mmCIF file of C-alpha atoms and ligand atoms in Angstrom:
data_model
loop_
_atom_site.group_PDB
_atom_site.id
_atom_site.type_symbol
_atom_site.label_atom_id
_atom_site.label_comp_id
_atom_site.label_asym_id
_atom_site.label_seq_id
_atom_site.Cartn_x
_atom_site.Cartn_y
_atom_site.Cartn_z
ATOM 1 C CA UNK A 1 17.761 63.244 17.685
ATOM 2 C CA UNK A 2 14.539 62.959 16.648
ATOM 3 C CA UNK A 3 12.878 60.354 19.172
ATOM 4 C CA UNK A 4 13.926 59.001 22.320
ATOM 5 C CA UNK A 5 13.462 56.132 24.179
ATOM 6 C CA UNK A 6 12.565 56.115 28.493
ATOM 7 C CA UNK A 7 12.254 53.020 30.401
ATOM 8 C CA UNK A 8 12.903 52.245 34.454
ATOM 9 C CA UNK A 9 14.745 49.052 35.507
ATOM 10 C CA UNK A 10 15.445 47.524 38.463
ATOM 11 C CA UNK A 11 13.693 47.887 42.018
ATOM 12 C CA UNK A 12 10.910 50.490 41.713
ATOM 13 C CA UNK A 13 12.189 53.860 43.815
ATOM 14 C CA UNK A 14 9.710 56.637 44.905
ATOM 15 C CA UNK A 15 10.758 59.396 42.168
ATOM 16 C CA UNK A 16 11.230 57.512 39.159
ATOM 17 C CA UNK A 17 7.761 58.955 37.559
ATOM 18 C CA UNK A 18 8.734 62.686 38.417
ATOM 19 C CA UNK A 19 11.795 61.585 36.412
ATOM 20 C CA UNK A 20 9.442 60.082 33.464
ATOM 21 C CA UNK A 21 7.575 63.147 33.760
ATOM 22 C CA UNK A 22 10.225 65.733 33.569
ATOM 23 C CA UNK A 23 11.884 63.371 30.485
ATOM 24 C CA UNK A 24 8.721 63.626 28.948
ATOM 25 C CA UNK A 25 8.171 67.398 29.090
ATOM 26 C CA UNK A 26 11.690 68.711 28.324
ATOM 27 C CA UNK A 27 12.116 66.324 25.138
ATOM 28 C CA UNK A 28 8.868 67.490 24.069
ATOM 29 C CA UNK A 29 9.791 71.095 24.560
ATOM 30 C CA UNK A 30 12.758 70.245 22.445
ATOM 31 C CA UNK A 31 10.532 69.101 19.665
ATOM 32 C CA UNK A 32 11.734 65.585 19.861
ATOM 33 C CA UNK A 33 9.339 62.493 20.169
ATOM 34 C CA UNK A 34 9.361 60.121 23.675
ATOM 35 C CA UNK A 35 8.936 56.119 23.451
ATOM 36 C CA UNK A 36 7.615 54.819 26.686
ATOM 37 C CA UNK A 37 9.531 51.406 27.330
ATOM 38 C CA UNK A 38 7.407 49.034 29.416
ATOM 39 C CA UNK A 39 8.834 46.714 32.232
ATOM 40 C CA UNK A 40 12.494 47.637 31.862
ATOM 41 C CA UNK A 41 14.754 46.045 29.562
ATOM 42 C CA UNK A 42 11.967 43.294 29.308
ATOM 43 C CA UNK A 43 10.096 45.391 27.723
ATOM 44 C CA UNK A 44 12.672 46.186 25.143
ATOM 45 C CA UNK A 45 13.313 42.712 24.496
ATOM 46 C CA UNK A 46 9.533 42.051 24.516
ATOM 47 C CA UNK A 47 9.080 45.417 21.967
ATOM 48 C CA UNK A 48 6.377 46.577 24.899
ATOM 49 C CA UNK A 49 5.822 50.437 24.128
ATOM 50 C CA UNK A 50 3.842 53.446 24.435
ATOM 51 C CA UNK A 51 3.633 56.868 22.742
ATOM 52 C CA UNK A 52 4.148 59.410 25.841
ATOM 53 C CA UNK A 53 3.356 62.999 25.372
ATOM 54 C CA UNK A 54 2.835 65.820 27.932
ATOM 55 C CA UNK A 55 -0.638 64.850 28.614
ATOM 56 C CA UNK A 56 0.319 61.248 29.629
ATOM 57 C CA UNK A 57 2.305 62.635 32.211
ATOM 58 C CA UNK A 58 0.067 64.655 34.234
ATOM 59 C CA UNK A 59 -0.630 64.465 37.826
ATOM 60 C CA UNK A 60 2.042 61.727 37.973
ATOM 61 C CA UNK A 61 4.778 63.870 40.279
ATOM 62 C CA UNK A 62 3.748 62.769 43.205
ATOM 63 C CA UNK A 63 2.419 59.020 42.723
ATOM 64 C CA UNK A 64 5.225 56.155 43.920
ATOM 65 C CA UNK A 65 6.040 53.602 41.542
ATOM 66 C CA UNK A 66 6.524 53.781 37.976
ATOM 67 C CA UNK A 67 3.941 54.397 35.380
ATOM 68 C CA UNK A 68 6.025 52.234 32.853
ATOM 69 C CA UNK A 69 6.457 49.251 34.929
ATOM 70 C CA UNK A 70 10.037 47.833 35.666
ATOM 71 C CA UNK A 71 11.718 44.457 36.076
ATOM 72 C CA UNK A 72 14.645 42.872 36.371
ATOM 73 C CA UNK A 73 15.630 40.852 33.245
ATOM 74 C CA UNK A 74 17.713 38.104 33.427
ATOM 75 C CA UNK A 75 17.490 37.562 29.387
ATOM 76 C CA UNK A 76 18.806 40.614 28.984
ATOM 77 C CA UNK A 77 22.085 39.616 30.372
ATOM 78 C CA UNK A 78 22.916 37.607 27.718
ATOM 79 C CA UNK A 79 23.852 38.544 24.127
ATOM 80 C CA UNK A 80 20.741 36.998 22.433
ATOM 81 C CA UNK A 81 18.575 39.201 24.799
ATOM 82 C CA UNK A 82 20.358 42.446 24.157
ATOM 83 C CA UNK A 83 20.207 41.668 19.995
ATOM 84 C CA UNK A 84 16.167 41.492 20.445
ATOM 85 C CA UNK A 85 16.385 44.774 22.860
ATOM 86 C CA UNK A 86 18.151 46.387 19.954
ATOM 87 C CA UNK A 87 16.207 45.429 17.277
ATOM 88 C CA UNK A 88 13.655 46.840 19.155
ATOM 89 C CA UNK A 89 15.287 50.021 19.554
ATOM 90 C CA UNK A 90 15.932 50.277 15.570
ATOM 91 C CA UNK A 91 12.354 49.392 14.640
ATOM 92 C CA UNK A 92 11.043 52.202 16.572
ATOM 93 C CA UNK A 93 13.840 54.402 15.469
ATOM 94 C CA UNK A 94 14.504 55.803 18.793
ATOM 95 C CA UNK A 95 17.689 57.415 18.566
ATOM 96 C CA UNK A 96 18.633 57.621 22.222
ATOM 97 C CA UNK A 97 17.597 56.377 25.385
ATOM 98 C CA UNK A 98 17.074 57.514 28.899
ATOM 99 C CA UNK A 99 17.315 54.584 31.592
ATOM 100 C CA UNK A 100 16.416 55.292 34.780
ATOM 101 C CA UNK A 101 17.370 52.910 37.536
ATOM 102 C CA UNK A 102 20.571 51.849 40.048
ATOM 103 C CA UNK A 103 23.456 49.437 39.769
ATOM 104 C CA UNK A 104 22.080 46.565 37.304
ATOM 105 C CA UNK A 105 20.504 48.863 35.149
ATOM 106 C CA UNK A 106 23.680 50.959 34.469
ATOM 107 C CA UNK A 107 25.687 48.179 34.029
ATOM 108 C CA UNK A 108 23.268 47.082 30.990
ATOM 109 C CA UNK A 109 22.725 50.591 29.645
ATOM 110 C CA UNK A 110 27.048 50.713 29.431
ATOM 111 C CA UNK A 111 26.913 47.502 27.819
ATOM 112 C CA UNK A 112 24.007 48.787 24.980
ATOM 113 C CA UNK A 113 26.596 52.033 25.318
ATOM 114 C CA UNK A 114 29.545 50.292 24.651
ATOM 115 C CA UNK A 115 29.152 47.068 22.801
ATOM 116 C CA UNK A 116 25.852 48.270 20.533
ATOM 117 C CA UNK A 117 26.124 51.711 20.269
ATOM 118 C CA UNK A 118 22.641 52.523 21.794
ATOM 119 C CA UNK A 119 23.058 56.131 22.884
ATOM 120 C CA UNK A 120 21.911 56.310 26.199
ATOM 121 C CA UNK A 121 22.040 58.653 29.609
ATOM 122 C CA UNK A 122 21.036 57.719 32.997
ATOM 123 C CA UNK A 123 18.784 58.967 35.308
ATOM 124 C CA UNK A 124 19.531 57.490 39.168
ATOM 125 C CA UNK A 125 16.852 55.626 40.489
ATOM 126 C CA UNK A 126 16.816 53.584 43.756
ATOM 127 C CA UNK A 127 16.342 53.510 47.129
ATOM 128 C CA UNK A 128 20.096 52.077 48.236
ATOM 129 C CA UNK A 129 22.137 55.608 47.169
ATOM 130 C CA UNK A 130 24.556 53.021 46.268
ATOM 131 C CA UNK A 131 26.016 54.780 43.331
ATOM 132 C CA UNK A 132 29.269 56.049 43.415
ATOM 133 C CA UNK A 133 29.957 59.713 42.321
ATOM 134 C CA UNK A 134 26.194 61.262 42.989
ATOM 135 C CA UNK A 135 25.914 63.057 46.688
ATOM 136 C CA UNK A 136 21.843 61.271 46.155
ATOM 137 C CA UNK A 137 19.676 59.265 44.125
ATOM 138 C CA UNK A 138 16.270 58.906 43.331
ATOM 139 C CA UNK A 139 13.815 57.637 45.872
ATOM 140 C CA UNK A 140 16.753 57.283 48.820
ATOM 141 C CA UNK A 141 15.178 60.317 50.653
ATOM 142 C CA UNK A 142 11.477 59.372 51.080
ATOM 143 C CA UNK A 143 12.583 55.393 51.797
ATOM 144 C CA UNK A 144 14.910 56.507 54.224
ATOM 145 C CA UNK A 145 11.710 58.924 55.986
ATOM 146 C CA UNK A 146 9.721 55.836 55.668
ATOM 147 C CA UNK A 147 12.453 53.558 57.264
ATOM 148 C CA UNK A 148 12.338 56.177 60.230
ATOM 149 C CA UNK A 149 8.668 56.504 60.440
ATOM 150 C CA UNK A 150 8.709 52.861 61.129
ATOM 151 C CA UNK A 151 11.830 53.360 63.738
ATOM 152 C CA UNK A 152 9.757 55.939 65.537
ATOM 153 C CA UNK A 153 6.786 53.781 65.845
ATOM 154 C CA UNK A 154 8.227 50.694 66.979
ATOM 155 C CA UNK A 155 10.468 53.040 69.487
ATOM 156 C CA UNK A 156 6.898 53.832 71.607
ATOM 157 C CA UNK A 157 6.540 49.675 71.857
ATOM 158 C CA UNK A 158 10.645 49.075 72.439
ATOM 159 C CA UNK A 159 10.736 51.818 75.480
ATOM 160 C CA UNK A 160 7.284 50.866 76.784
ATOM 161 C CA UNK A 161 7.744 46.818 77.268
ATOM 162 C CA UNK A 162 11.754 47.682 77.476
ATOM 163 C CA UNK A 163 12.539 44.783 74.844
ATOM 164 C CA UNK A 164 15.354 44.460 72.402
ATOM 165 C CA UNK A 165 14.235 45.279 68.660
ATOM 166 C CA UNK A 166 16.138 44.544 65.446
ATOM 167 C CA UNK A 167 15.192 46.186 62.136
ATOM 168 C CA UNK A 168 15.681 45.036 59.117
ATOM 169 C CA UNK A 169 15.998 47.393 56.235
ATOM 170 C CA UNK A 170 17.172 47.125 52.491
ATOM 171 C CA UNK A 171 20.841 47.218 51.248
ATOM 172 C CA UNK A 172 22.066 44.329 50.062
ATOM 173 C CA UNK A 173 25.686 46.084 48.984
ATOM 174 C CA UNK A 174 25.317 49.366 50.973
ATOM 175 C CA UNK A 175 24.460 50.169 54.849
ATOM 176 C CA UNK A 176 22.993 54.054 53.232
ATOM 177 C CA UNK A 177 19.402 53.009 54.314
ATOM 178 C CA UNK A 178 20.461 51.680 57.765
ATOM 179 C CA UNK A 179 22.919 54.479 58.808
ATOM 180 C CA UNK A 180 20.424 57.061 58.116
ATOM 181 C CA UNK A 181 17.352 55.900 59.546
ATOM 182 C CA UNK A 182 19.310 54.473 62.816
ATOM 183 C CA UNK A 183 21.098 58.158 63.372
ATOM 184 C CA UNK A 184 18.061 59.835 63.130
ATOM 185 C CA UNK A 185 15.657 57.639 64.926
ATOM 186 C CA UNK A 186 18.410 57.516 67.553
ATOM 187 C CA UNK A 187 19.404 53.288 67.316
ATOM 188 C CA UNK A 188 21.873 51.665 69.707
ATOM 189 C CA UNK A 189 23.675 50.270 66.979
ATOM 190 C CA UNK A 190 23.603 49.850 63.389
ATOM 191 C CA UNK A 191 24.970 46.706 61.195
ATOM 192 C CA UNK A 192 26.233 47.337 57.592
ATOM 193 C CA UNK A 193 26.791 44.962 54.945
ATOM 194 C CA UNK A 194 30.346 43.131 55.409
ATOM 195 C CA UNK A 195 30.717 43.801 58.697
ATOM 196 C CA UNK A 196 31.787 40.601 61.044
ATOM 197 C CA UNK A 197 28.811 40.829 63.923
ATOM 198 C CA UNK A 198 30.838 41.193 66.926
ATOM 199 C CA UNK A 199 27.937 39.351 69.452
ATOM 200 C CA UNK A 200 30.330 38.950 72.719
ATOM 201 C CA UNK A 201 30.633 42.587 71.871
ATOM 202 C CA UNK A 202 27.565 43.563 71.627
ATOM 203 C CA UNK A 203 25.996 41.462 74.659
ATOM 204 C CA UNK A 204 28.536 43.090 76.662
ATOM 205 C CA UNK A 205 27.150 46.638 75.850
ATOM 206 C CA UNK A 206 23.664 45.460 76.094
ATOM 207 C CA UNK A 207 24.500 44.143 79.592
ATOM 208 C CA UNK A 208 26.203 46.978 80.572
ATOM 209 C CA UNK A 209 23.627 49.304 79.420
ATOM 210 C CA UNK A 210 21.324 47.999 81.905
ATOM 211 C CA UNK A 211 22.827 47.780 84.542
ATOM 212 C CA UNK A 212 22.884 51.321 84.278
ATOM 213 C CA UNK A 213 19.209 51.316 83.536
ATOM 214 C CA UNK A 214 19.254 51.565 79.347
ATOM 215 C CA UNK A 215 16.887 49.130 79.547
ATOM 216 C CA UNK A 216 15.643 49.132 75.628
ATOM 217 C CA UNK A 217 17.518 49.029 72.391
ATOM 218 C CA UNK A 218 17.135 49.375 68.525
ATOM 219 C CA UNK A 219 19.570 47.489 66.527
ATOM 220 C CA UNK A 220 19.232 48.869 62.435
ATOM 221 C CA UNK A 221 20.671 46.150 60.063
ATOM 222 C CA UNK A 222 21.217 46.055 56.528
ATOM 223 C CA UNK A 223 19.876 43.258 54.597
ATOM 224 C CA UNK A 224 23.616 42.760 53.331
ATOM 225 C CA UNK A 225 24.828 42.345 56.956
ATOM 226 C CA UNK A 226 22.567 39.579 57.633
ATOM 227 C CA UNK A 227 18.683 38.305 58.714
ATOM 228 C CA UNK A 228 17.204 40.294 61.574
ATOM 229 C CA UNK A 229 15.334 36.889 63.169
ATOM 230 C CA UNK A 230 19.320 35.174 63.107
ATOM 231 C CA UNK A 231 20.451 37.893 64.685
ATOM 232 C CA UNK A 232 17.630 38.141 66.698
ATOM 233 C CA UNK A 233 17.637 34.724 67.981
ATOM 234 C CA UNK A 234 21.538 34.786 68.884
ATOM 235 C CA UNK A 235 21.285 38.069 70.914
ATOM 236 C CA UNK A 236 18.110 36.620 73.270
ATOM 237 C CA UNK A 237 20.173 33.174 73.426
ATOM 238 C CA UNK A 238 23.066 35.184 74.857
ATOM 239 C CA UNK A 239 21.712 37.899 76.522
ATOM 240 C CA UNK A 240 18.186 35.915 77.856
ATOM 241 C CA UNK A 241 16.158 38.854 77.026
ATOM 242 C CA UNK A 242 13.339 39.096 74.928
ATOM 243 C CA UNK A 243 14.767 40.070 71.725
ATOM 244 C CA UNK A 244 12.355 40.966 68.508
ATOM 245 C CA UNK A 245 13.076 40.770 64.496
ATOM 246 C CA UNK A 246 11.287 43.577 62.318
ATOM 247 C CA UNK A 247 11.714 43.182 58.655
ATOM 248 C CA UNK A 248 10.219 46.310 57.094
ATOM 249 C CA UNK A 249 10.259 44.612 53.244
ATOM 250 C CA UNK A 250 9.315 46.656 50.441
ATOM 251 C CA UNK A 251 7.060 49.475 52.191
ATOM 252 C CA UNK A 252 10.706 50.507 51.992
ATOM 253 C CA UNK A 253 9.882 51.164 48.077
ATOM 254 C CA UNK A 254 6.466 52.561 48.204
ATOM 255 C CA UNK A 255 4.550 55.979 48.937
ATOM 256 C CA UNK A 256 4.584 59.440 47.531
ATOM 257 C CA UNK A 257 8.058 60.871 46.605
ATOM 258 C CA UNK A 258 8.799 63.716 48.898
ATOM 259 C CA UNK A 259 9.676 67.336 47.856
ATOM 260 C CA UNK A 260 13.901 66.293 47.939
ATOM 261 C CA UNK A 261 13.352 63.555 45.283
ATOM 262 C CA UNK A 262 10.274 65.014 43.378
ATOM 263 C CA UNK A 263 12.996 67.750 42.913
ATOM 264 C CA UNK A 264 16.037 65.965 42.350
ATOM 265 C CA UNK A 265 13.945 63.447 39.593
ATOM 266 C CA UNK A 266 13.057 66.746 38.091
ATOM 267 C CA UNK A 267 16.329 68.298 37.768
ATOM 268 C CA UNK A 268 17.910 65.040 36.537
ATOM 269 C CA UNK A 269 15.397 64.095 34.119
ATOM 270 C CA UNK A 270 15.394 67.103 32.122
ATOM 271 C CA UNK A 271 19.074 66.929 32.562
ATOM 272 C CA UNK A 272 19.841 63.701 31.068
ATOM 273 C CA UNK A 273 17.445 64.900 27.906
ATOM 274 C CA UNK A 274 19.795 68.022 27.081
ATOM 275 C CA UNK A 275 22.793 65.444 27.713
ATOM 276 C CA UNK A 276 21.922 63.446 25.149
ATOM 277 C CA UNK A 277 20.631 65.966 22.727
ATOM 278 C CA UNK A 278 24.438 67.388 23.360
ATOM 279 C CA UNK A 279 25.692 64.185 22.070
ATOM 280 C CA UNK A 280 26.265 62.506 25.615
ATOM 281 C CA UNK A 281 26.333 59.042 26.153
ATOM 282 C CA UNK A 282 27.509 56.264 28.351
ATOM 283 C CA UNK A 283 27.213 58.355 31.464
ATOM 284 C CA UNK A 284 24.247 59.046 34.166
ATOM 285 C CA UNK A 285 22.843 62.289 35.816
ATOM 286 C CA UNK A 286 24.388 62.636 39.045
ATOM 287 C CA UNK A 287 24.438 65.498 41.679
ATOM 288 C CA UNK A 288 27.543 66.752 43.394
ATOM 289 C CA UNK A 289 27.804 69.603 46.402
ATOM 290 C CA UNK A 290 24.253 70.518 44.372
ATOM 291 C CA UNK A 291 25.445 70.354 41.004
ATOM 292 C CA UNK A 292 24.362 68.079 38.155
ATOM 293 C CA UNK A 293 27.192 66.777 36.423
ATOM 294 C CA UNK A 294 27.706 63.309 34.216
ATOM 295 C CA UNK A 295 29.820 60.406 35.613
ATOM 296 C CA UNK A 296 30.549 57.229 33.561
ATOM 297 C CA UNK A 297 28.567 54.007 34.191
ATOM 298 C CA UNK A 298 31.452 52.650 35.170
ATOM 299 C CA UNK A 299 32.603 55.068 38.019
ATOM 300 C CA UNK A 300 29.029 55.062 39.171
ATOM 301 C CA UNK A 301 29.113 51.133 39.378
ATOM 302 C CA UNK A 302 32.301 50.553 40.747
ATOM 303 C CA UNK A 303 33.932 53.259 42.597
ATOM 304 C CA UNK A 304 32.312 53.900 45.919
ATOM 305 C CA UNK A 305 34.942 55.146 48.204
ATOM 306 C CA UNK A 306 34.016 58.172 49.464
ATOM 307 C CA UNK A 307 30.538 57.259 51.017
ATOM 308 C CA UNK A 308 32.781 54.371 53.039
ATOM 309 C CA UNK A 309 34.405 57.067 54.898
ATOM 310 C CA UNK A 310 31.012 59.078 55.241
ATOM 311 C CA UNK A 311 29.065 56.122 56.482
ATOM 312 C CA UNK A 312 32.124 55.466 58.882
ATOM 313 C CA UNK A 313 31.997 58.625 60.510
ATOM 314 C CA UNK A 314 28.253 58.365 61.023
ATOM 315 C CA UNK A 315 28.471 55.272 62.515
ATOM 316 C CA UNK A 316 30.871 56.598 64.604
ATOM 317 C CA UNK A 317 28.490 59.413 65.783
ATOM 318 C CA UNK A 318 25.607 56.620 66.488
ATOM 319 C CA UNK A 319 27.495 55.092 69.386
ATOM 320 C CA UNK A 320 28.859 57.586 70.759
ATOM 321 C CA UNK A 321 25.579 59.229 71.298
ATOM 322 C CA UNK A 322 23.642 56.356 71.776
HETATM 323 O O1 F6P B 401 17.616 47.888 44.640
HETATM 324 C C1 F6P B 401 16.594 48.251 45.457
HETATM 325 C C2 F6P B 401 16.214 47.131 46.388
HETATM 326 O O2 F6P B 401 15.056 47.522 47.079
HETATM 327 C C3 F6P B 401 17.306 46.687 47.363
HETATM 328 O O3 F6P B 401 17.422 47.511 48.483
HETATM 329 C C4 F6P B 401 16.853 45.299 47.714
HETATM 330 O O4 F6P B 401 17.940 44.520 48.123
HETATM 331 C C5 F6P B 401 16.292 44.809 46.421
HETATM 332 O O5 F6P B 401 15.899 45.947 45.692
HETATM 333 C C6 F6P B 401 15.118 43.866 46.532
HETATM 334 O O6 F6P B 401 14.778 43.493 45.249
HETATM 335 P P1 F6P B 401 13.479 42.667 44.856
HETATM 336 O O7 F6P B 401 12.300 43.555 45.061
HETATM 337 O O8 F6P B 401 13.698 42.324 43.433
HETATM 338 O O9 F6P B 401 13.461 41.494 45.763
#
């Protein structure tokens, strides 16, 4: 391989330009040229490039965002998208291609894998950690610090005026975000993507609670288990307390990577360049029990079982302490 390709796709994820950076300098160091890919797989489609070397890289390990841009492309989901992506890719002779991003992203990068031939290793970027087969991803560490920054905050105002607060935090497929944040900023309850909201059940407990004196409460809910002013609104209708909806939005996405993804972008990115230099393909970083290892796109996509049972048992530990 003589020049690779990098791009990032999908929702932006605090990380993803220690990952360009780390790309960058271990292809380099390998004596092989890097393509920067602008704006995702639009950018492919679009031919939007830059020449990256060491020096464009600098100073750029600890700055949120991506330096390349990213998007989500809708064109590229269809075949007449993808034969413009790679054209591009053959124009600029790039040989292989790192793509870092979550779920959408791998499921085009296995379809330039498997239907064009476009070598290609992934690098996990996104805030959910909703990929099967890695223990982390990119940017889920410092979004779930920022998600409990915000808990700890609003906590002074919930135990001060003694009101009902529900958070709402990103997930649409997976409650990783919520489950974290609510254990450790110590919420009442936490509601995950799927799950049928149990309201008798939960005006019960609130009701209970204070008549025991719990007089304040923090409910966490994933955007995939529903809107925090619905839920809101149906809790101070049944309860007749004053109930308040949070929706945190993308701050979730933003800030400075902290030191667990600055190192775990590093460690991947160089990782996925010595996989594909080995002849990898169709497969993305991930990290188990602290190793790096490859998984197919398709095992990272689809099969998700074991953080079910993890998230379960966490969930289990939120009530009982809370
Ligand atoms: O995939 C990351 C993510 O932040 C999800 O948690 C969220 O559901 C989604 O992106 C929001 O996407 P957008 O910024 O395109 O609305």
């Amino acid at each position: 391989m003589r020049k690779i390709g990098v791009l990032t796709s999908g929702g932006d994820a605090p990380g993803m330009n220690a990952a360009i950076r780390s790309v960058v300098r271990k292809a380099t160091r390998e004596g092989v040229e890097v393509l920067g890919i602008l704006r995702g797989y639009e950018g492919l489609i679009n031919g939007e490039t830059m020449p990256l070397n060491s020096r464009s890289v600098s100073n750029i390990i600890g700055r949120g965002g991506t330096i390349l841009k990213t998007a989500r492309s809708k064109e590229f989901e269809t075949r007449a998208g993808q034969e413009k992506a790679v054209k591009t890719i053959k124009e600029n002779g790039i040989d292989g291609l790192v793509v870092i991003g979550g779920n959408g992203s791998f499921q085009g990068a296995n379809i330039l894998d498997k239907e064009w031939g476009i070598r290609n290793v992934g690098v996990p970027g996104t805030i959910d950690n909703d990929l099967g087969y890695t223990d982390y991803t990119v940017g889920c560490s410092t979004s779930v610090d920022t998600v409990l920054d915000a808990i700890d905050k609003i906590r002074d105002t919930v135990s001060s005026m003694e009101r009902i607060y529900v958070i709402e935090v990103m997930g649409r497929q997976e409650p990783y975000i919520a489950v974290m944040s609510g254990l450790a900023g110590g919420a009442e309850e936490v509601l995950f993507p799927g799950m049928e909201i149990d309201y008798a059940k939960l005006t019960k407990e609130i009701t209970e609670a204070r008549a025991r004196g719990k007089r304040s409460w923090i409910i966490v809910v994933s955007e995939g288990a529903g809107s925090a002013i619905v839920i809101s609104e149906e809790i101070g209708r049944l309860t007749g307390l004053d109930v308040r909806p949070i929706v945190l939005g993308h701050i979730q996405r933003g800030g400075s990577p902290d030191a667990s993804d600055r190192v775990l972008a590093t460690c991947m990115g160089g990782y996925a360049v010595a996989a594909l230099l080995k002849g990898h393909s169709g497969v993305t970083v991930s990290i188990q029990r602290r190793e790096l290892v490859l998984v197919p796109y398709e095992k990272a996509c689809f099969e998700r079982d074991k953080d079910r049972k993890l998230h379960a048992e966490l969930y289990r530990i939120i009530k009982e302490l809370s």
